[in-house]
mmCIF file of C-alpha atoms in Angstrom:
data_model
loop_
_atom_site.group_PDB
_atom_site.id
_atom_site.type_symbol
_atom_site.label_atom_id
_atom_site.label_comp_id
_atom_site.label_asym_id
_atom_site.label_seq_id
_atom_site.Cartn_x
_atom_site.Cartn_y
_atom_site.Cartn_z
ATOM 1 C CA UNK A 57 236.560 69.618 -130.189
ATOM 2 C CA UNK A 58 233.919 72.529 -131.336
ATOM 3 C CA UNK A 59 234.779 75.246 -128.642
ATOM 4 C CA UNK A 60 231.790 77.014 -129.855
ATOM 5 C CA UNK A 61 229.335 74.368 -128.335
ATOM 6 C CA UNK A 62 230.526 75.877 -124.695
ATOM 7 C CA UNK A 63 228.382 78.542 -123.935
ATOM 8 C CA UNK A 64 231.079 80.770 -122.883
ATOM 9 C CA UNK A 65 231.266 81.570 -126.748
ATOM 10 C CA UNK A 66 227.779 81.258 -127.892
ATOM 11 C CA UNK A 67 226.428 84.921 -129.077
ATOM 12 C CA UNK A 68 229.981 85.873 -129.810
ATOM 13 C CA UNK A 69 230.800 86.538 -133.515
ATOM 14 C CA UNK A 70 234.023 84.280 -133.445
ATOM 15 C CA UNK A 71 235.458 84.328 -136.673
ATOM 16 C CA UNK A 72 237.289 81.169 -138.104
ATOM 17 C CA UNK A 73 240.527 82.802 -137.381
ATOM 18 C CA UNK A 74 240.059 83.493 -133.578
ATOM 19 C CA UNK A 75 238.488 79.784 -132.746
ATOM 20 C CA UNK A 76 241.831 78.662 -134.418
ATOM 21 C CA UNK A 77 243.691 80.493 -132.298
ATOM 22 C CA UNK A 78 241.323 80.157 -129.247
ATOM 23 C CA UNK A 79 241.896 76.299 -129.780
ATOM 24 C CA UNK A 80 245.334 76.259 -130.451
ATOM 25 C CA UNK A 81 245.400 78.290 -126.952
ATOM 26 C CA UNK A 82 243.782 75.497 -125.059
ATOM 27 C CA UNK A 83 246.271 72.710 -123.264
ATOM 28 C CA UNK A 84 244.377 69.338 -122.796
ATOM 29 C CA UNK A 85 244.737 68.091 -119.353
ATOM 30 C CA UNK A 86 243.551 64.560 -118.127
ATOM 31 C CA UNK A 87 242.190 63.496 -114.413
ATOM 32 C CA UNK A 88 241.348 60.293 -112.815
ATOM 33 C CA UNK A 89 238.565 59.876 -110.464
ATOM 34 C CA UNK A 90 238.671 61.728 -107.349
ATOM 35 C CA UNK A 91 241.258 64.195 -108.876
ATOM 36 C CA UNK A 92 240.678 67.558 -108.146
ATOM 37 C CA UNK A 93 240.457 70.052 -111.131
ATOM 38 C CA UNK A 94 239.916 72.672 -109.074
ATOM 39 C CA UNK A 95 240.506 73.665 -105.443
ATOM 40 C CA UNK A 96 238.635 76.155 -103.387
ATOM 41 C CA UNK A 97 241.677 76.859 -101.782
ATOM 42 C CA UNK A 98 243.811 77.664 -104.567
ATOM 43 C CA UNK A 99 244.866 80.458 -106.868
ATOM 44 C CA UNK A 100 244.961 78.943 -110.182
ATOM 45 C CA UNK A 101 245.081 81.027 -113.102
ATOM 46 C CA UNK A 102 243.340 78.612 -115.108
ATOM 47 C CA UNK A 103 240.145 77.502 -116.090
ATOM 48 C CA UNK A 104 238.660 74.480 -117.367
ATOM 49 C CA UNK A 105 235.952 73.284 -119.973
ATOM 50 C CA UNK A 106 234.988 69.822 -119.584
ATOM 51 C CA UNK A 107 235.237 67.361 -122.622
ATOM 52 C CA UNK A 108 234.477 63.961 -121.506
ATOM 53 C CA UNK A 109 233.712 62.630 -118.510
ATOM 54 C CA UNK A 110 231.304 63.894 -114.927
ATOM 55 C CA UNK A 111 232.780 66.103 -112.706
ATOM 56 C CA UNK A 112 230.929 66.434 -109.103
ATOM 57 C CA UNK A 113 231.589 70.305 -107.509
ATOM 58 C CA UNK A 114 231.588 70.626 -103.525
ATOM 59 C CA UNK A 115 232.450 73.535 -101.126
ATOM 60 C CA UNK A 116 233.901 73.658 -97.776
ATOM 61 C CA UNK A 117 230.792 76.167 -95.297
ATOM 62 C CA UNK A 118 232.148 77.962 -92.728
ATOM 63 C CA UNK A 119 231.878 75.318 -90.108
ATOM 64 C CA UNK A 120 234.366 73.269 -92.475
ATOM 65 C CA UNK A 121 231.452 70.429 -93.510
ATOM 66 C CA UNK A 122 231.709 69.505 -96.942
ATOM 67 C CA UNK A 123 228.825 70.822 -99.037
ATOM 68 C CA UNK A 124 227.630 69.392 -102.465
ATOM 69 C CA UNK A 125 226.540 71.635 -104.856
ATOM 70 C CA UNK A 126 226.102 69.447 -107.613
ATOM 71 C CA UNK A 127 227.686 67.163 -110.663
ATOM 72 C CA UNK A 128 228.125 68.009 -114.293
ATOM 73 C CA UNK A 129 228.618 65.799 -117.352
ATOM 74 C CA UNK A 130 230.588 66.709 -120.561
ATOM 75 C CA UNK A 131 227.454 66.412 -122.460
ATOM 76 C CA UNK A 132 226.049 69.885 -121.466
ATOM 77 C CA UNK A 133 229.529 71.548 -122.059
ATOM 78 C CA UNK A 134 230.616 72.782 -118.537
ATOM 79 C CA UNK A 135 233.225 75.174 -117.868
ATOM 80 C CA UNK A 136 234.965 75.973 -114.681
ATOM 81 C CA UNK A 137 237.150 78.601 -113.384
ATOM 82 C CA UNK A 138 236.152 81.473 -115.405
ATOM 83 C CA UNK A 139 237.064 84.113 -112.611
ATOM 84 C CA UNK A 140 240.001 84.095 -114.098
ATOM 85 C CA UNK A 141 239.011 86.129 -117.324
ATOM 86 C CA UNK A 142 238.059 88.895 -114.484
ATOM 87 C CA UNK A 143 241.236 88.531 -112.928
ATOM 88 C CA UNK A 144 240.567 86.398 -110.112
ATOM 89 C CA UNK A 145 242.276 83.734 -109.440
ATOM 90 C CA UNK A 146 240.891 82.077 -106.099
ATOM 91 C CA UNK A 147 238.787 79.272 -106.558
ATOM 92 C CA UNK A 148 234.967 79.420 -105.140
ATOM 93 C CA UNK A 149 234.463 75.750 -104.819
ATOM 94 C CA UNK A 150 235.915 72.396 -105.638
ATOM 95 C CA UNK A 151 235.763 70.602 -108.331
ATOM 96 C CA UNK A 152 236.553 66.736 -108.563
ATOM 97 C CA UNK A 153 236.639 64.090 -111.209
ATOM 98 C CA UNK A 154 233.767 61.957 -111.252
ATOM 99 C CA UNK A 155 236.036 58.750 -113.039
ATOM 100 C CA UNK A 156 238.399 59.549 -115.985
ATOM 101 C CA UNK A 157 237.812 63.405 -117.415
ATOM 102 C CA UNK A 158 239.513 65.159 -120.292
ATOM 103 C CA UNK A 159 239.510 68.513 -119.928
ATOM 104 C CA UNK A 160 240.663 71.665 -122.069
ATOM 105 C CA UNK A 161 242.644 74.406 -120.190
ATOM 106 C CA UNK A 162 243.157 77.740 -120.961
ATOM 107 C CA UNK A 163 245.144 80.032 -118.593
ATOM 108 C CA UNK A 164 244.569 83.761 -117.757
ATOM 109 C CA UNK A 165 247.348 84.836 -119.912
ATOM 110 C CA UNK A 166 246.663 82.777 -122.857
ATOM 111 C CA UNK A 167 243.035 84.691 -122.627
ATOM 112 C CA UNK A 168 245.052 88.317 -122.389
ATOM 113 C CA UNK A 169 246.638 86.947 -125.661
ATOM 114 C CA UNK A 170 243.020 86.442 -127.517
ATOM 115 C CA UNK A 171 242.149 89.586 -126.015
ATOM 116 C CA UNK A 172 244.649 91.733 -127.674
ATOM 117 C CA UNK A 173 244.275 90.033 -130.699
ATOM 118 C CA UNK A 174 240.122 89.859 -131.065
ATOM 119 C CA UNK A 175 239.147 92.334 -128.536
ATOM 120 C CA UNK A 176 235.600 92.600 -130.517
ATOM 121 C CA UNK A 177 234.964 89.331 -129.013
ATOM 122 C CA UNK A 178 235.219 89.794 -125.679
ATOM 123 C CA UNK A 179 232.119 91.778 -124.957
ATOM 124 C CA UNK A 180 230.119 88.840 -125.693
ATOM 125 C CA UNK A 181 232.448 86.474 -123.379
ATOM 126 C CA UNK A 182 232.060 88.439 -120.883
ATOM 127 C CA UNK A 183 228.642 89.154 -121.137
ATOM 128 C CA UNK A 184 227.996 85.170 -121.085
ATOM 129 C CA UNK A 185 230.072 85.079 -117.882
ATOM 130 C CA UNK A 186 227.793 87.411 -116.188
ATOM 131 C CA UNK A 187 224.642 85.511 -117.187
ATOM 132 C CA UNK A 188 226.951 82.025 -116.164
ATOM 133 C CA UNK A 189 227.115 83.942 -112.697
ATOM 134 C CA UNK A 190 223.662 85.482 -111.980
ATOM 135 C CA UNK A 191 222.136 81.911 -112.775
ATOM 136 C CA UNK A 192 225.003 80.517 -110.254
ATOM 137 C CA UNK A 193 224.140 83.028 -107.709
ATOM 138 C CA UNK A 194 220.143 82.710 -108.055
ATOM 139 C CA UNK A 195 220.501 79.018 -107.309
ATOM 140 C CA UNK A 196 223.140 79.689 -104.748
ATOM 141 C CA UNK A 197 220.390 81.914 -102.893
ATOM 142 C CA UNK A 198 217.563 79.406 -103.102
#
């Protein structure tokens, strides 16, 4: 799998060496439909890209109804989860296998790991992340 086609890396100068070990750093995880990947209710200290498969994300509102947000197919390289690279582990909404999903995995620590060892990197990651979020929040607010 090209990690680089998730746009959590795009703009970053990743050498060879650091998608090795970026790659190398990711666990692959399966789910079957109606699995959740992510709970809104849970600390995880991972986070997801999608590799195959449709994934459909949902949210509990504060009178406890069930709210869709929306679906996302491996094609268009989603990732979810990415609070923690800020440190945050609680989950903002759910997200649920849509049929049989292969997912990559990479947890907070791993991340600390790639950190250390490519910090020139991160700037770029985390400058992604905030563009991943303002989009997520303009659409949240229309």
């Amino acid at each position: 799998m090209d990690i680089l086609k998730f746009a959590l890396f795009q703009g970053a100068d990743i050498a060879p060496e650091a998608v090795q070990l970026l790659t190398s750093l990711m666990k692959p995880v399966t789910f079957q439909s109606r699995d959740y990947i992510i709970r809104e209710t849970e600390a995880d200290p991972r986070m997801f890209f999608l590799v195959k498969g449709q994934v459909v994300i949902n949210k509990t509102d504060e009178d406890g109804q069930i709210v869709a947000i929306g679906k996302a197919d491996a094609s268009t390289h989603p990732y979810f989860g990415e609070s923690i690279l800020l440190g945050k582990f609680q989950k903002s909404a759910n997200v649920i296998a849509h049929g049989h999903c292969e997912c990559l995995s990479l947890s907070a620590e791993d991340f600390q790991l790639f950190m250390g060892r490519f910090p020139f990197i991160v700037s770029s990651i985390y400058r992604n992340i905030a563009s991943l979020l303002f989009d997520r929040l303009s659409k949240a607010n229309k």
